[in-house]
Amino acid sequence: MAAVYSGISLKLKSKTTSWEDKLKLAHFAWISHQCVLPNKEQVLLDWAGQSLVAFYKKKLELKEDVVERLWIYIDNILYSKKLQNALNNGKTINLQLSLVKIINERIAEFSLSGSQRNICAVLSCCQGILSTPALAVIYTARQELMVALLSQLCWAACRQPEGAVVAPLFEVIHLALGHYLLIQQQQVNPRRAFGELTGHLLQPCLVLRHLLSGGAWVRAGHGQPRQALGRDLRGQIEAMLQGGALQPELLLSYKEELLEKQQQGDTKMGAIKTVLAPMGTVISRLVDPGFCEPGLHSAVVASSVPLLYKLFLDSYFREGTQLLCFQVLPRLFDCLRISHLQEEQPGALPVPDWTPELLAVEQLLTSVASTGVYNVAADRIRHGEAQFRFYRRLAELLLKCSQAPVPAWFRCLQVLVSLNHLILEPDLGNLLALAWVGVEVTDSRTRKAQEALLHTLFQTYVKLRQLPRLFEEVLGVICRPAAEVQRPLVLAWGPATVLRECLLELPPSQVLDTWSLVLHKFQSAVLPYLRGDGDVALKALSLSLLLHWVMSNMRTLDSGTPLPIVRRMQCMMETMLQVLLQPLLDLLEPSGPEPELWLQKACDCALLLSCTWAQVDTMLSLNCSQYHAVSVPPTGVALDGPNCPSLLPGVETHQWKKIEKATAQVSSLGRYCLEQLYLQKMKRTLMQNDFQSEKALRMLRSDAAYLLGSGRESLTQSTTASWDGQVGTVSMLTYPVAHWHLIVSNLTILLPYLCPGDVKYLAGVLLRTLQMHKAQEGSADQEPNITLGKLSEAVLHSPLFPEMQSLHSAFLLCLSVRCTSILCSGAQMDPGLLRLQLPWLFQKDPMDVAYWENRCANVGPDGIEPRGEIAQSFLSLVRGDFPIQLEKEQSESILGLLQLAAALQLDNLLTASHMHCFLLLLSTAVTKLGGSCSPSLTLKFLMTCYRLLGYLQRGKSARSVLKVMYVSDIFEIMLTSLFKASSGLRIDSDDPSWLEFLQVIGTLLEHLLQVLVQGKLSMALNFGKIIAFLSQCQEGTGTTAGGQLGVQHPLGRQLLLVSLTTLCQVLGPCVQGRKWHKAPDALPGLLLQAGASLQLCTAGGPWGRPLHPAFLSAVSALLRTDTGLHCNHKETEICPGMEKALLCHAAFYRSVFSQVLADLPALTGNPQAFPAAVRFLMLFLSAPELYPKEQSVFTSMFHSVRQVLAASTCPALDGQHR
């Protein structure tokens, strides 16, 4: 056979053989083990390579598909295991140099023209060569080939449209960079490495790195590099730049270029041949506008400048090279367009281009700050402040071309401040105006950058003990002539937070110096010109906010404060009252219907400062015994005449009346501060010994009424505004939120002195705002600031709310009134008749105790007790066509109200409230729901009603319900309604929501029966009526006006089962145990009847497989009852036939036991059924009388449990069931 294939090489080179046959023959020769060509791998690679070289050299004409198949043929050989094995065995295979050059030429063609003919195969061949060390030597041995390949690969990647990059391109670049880095490390000629980098690789690599970092490829997509690969490529490019342009051998060249002659010293002595002006070469290549399009060029420069500077510092920064490292900074900075704006107009740079330019400056400055390039003393002493002058020019440029919307602009200024505060000291006023006082920042990222700048600025001047100097500039900026009428507030949330942190660190003397500065500026530059001037009034408001912040956030004085400081504080308080507050208040006079701007702002200033002054005066009097309060009368003095607390000392009552009229015209900061003053007055009154005197109480009631009435009109509007909690941001829009915040934050102070009408008004506002918050729940939760709904929700869930009995009761009354009105709107009969049948819906005062006491005490003319009358009325309505029907919208409205009621502590209500709530909830629960209500809404509505009834019956007033109805009547009313409702409910019997509802019903019935048992209230009568009713339902004889109750429906049978189960669970302990004989004699017989009914109900099936949770719970209850009776019978005689109960049901229990064992593995996924099954098994095992004789109970149990434990997933086996 070898002879057959010995001429294959000749056939491949023959001109008579067609190319189709040649390709087939070459493929066969490669894959066939019978082809014995000497050095087959080399021969076939040479043939294919020579064919391609001849084609591209125009010496051979080939069709396009033949060329493509030749490239694929070479690619298949390069990636074949046969070739890899041959190379691993030491066989030498050489690639033709001409083929490698052709590969480079094809990639260059692809890079320049974008032609993608055969490019995927070419790149794959290149990848195969570079990934095989024995083949890659052709590139590593000829460095110029690798440089050309790498350059063209990078250009090819950079010039491809976004999302259309050829798939293997980045992997090839990654391999090529790895090989070049090895070559670079072995390079002994630094000039050659530098020349290769700057001549061929610098520009394409910088563009590629920019695109990989944050350019057009920042969003991952088709054909773009994976994140990890992109990160590796950036790292390789940076290593290549550092290894080529910043070699240790080039340090002398950089010194010669960047340092002046006298600073070079003797660094030239013994130097090797150096590269002339390496930094200039790099920069010239960087700023060359021809290597990419103009729009991309500026972005590449902006991202490359900080990188080059960082790499320079990493390579050369050490002790003694600080000046050299600095000299690079201006050279690189000049590459940015921002550096040339001193000669041009600031608007010459488009707005979107500011961000990358400022980010580059920020990174340059951050590198300086983090490495210690700038030493203030060394720069001044040794280098004539060369660095300082550069940073000063940069600061002037940044302030001249203010870009407050760009976060990097703030960060650049922050770094300059941290380097040396003197850099910005000459322009401190402009800095404060452009970065704080005169700018309003809304973007969160920009606001964070602004806060960081201000924090650095304040901290710097605090450390230098020069905060008053900083405030001098702030005051000067505020008092500059306004360019516009409307000025932004001086203290937004961020700056205010920063200022507070700094003020708390200052000693009191410096705070007092700052206070004095602001006070003097206000008194001299603003107050004389305030009347009639809107611009001056706006300046006054800014100064007032600043002074308020200084006063409110200083560290308070205490008894340990030095006396000179206390005296100075006392003097400052008195001076402020006399020279500022009283003149400001004198300006406030009521005007026309629309007050002028200056009067509005003057009112805001006067009342803000008055409120702040009163708060500081009170705080000082409480904490510092050496301070003598101006506004608080001496402790122990009677509250009459001049000793009555006033809003502000020295201001008469008639003047306050005028001020109140002026503030009432506009809902703004002034009105809010006046409310704060009244609150301060109440607190000062409560601090006196005789605050419970008649005059003090009248004063407290009057002040509380004013506080509530001041914002009453604003709260009638359903505003969705939010407030950040800052007093300076109170406006007409945010005033309702600020007012409501003031009220709810001080409810414990206000409530004792509010009349019932005001408390009812508060409850109404609380309910309305909660409903509004519920309607806007999705958007309101995302709002970080304070809203009306959030405040009301905080009150509702506050642990103090139940302690505020008046408000709690009023809110409950509002809920019930609103719920009653919705119920009445769904009435389908004459209101007069409905009033007779459901009188509690029309009661004027549902919480009236006397009404319920009289109703429960009176007996009707026919000797009918009131509770019997109410029950019979209720039963007749439930059995017939209930006169109230709710549609979807009405049901959802009541459901929302009930969900609010669920947040209240309904288990702690007074008797009258409890009885009314019970009747209202029961009326709601038995109400008909229209066809527009979906099954899920109906079930949710019923579950909420009965869950709230359960909460009620857990409370301390649970027995009060029995004054209006017997337990047996309540039992019958609820179940009659539930049987009817369940017959029309289209829900699966094993739906989790339905199973939860059954648990709710069982819990409620248990609470009702426990009240009966604990009070021993006609137990035999009530239990007998309940059992009779349930037996009637079970036999199918229970009827309504519309037909049978619907117990035969699967859901109805489950309800009946739950009812019987609960009855047995409650009645069993009454008969069993040590004290069973204290129960009425009839109870054991009733228990037997209940057990028999339960057995009939459970045995009536079908309950499906696996077994239903309700069925398992019922059988467990029946078994527990029977075993209890059986055990008690051994000790004493109970009643005839009771000892046979267990044995009568034995066959039934054994049948259930077998079913449970069979179904136990399937029940593990059901969190309701599995625990019920385990409880039944435990009960069964505790009764040996029930064990079947034909099999071992324990063996069967063991096998079933082993299957459960072997199950892969067993969610029901949590910690409580294991």
C-alpha angles and dihedrals in degrees: 000000000000090000091056092060099035092097096051093106091055092049091052091053095041117110091211094063113089119239091241090058092043092055092047091046092048092049091049092046090053099048098036120093090199093065107095105191115161107247089357096179093054093044095052094043090050092048094051093041094048091049092054093044091051091050095050091044088057091243094115134038116220135167119249094247091052091052091049092048091050090054090047090048091055090045091052091051093048093053097039122117088224091064093044091051092049091051092046089053090058099260114151117229121175127200118220114253089220090058092052090050090050089053090052091048092051091051090048090051089049090049096049104037103020091234108161098191107143089338095133091055092044092051091046090052090049090049090050091052095047094045092055110070094203090056098036089065089085087067099038092048092052104048094186090062091053092048092050092046093048093047094051093044092054092047090048091054093046095049098050119106116256111277094009101087114136109255104239095040097096093045089054091049089050091053093044092050090050092054093045092051089056090049090048093052090052093047112117096186109073092187091059093049091048092048094049091049099047095036101048115001110036099077101043092043093051091049091047092049091050092052091047093047104048112326130100093321098054089106111066115236145138114327094006123121121268114255094250092046091048090051091050092049092052090050092050092049092051091048090050092050092049094045094048107036102024105044118151089243090063096058092095091052091053091049091051090050102041107031125070119247096257092050095051093068112177096334091122095062111109093002121157122233103296136205112256112243100340094180092050090050093051093046094047090054091046097051095041101122095203102073096075140005116291096247091055096038096067091049091049091051092048092052095041100049096067090042093054091047092049091049090048091053092046090052104040112015113116137121108308097023098081094108092047090050090049094050089062091057099069091043092054093040089057088062090069120086090228089068091066097052093093090077095035133055115276089237091062089088112071115241096244090054093059094077099061091041093051092043088056091050091048092052092048092052092044090054090052092049096045097049100040098241090146116065109174097207096042091048092052097043104035107025105032094247092296092153094042092055091052093050090047091054089048092050091049090050093050092050093044091053099040114191105179094163090063114079092207090063090063092045092053090054090046092056091048091052091049091049094053127335089213089070090073099025096098090052097038093122093052090046092054092045095049099038102035127358100039100037133074113207119198105163112093096223092048091046090053091052090048091051091050091052093048091045091054091045095050094042091051094053092042090056090046090050088235102116092125088058089055091048091051088061092045091053091047091053093048092051095049115117109275118246090200133026095237115063126185118247115270096224119048121170097273099048090042091055091049092049092049092053091051096045091054090058095051124094113246093252093063092045089052090050089053091045091052092050093053092044093050092047091050093047097046106032105029115021098062092053100039101099111093097356116108095189092053089048090056089050089050091053091052091050091047092053091049092048091046090054093048093049096044098048105043119110107267120243120246138184090280094059114113112261096238089059092049092049091048090050091049090051092047092053093049092045093050091050093051105037101033117016100044094045090048092050090048089062093060111098126154111257135182126312091286112041118217121258095251092052092049092051093042089053090050091050096047096048095041092054092042091052092047092047092051092049093049091046092052093045093050092049090053098045105032118054091192093059116088110212117228098201103039120079116227114280114260095025117126116257100242136107115349093357093069111111112253131198090250131356115257096018113112125225094246090055090053089053089058091047091050090053090050093050093044090067094066130033098221145109094306095059091046091052091048088055088051089053091053090049090052089050091053091050092050090050092051090052091065123094096237098044088132094062118117093252093048091049091051089050093049092048091049093049093046091050091051092050092052096041095048094074100025094108094049092053092056087072116081098231122179094194121132129216128207094214094250116131090216093062096056107122139150088281098048099033095094090055093046091047093049089047090054092049099047092043090058102036093123089059098042104040099070090058101043122101119237091258092056091047090051089050090052091051091050092052090047092053095044094049092046091053090047090050090050091053091051096038097129098052096032094059090058092053107099095197132075119282134178091253094050091051093050092046090053089054092048093053096038115118087223094059096084088049090059091075098176094052093039092053093044091051091049088049091052090051093050093046091050092046091048092051091054091048091050090049088062094051115130098191140057111299091226092057091044089053089056094048099040103025095162090069090063100040111132095216110022091185094056106127095193091058093057094041092053093044093051093045098051123085120210124246091259093051092257114147116234092242091054090049092051093046094049090049091049094046093050090053094046095046091048130042105309108232096227125071124177126203126209098277093046092046092051091049092053090044090056090051092049091051088056090049089053089065090060124085097251092170092071102054127132118252098261093045091047095052094047093047091049094052092044093049092045090050089050093047094053094044116119117249117216129235092264089070113093120225091252092052091047093051092046090049093051093044092052093049096048093041089056090048087054091052089052094051091053089061133099093257096051093118091057089077089066089066090071102031140014118247090240090055092049089048092052095044094052097043094044089054093044094049090053094045094047093053090066097038113110099207131122114254092234096047109132091230091053092048089051089050090053089054090051091051092047091050093050093048090048091053091050093049092045090056088053093049097044092050094041087223109171090313097173092048095048096042090047093053091046093051091046091052093048092047090051090051091048093052090051095242095114108109141178132200088271098047135275122359094249096244091140089066111101092243091047091051090053091051090050090048092051090049094051091044092053091046092054092045092055099036095046098067089048090062100032130061132045097309099045092116091064090067120089115281093242095061098081090055091047089051090054090051091050091049092050092050091048091050092051091048095049093043092049092074152126093181098163131232126308092038120260118250092234091054093049092049091049094050090048090052092049092048092048090052094048095046091048092052091046093052093047091049090062090062103037142001113262109170137323115282095014093109090060095054095091095047093046090059096039096103090050093050092048091051091051090046091056092047092049092050090050094046099039096098090049092048094058091088093055113082092197101042100042097059090045090052092050091050091052092050091051091051092046093051090052091061109067090178089074098053112121114240097216097063142028112257094204094049091052090047092050093053093047094049091047089056090050093051091047091057113113094226126027109168094168092060096086125150096279094056102041 
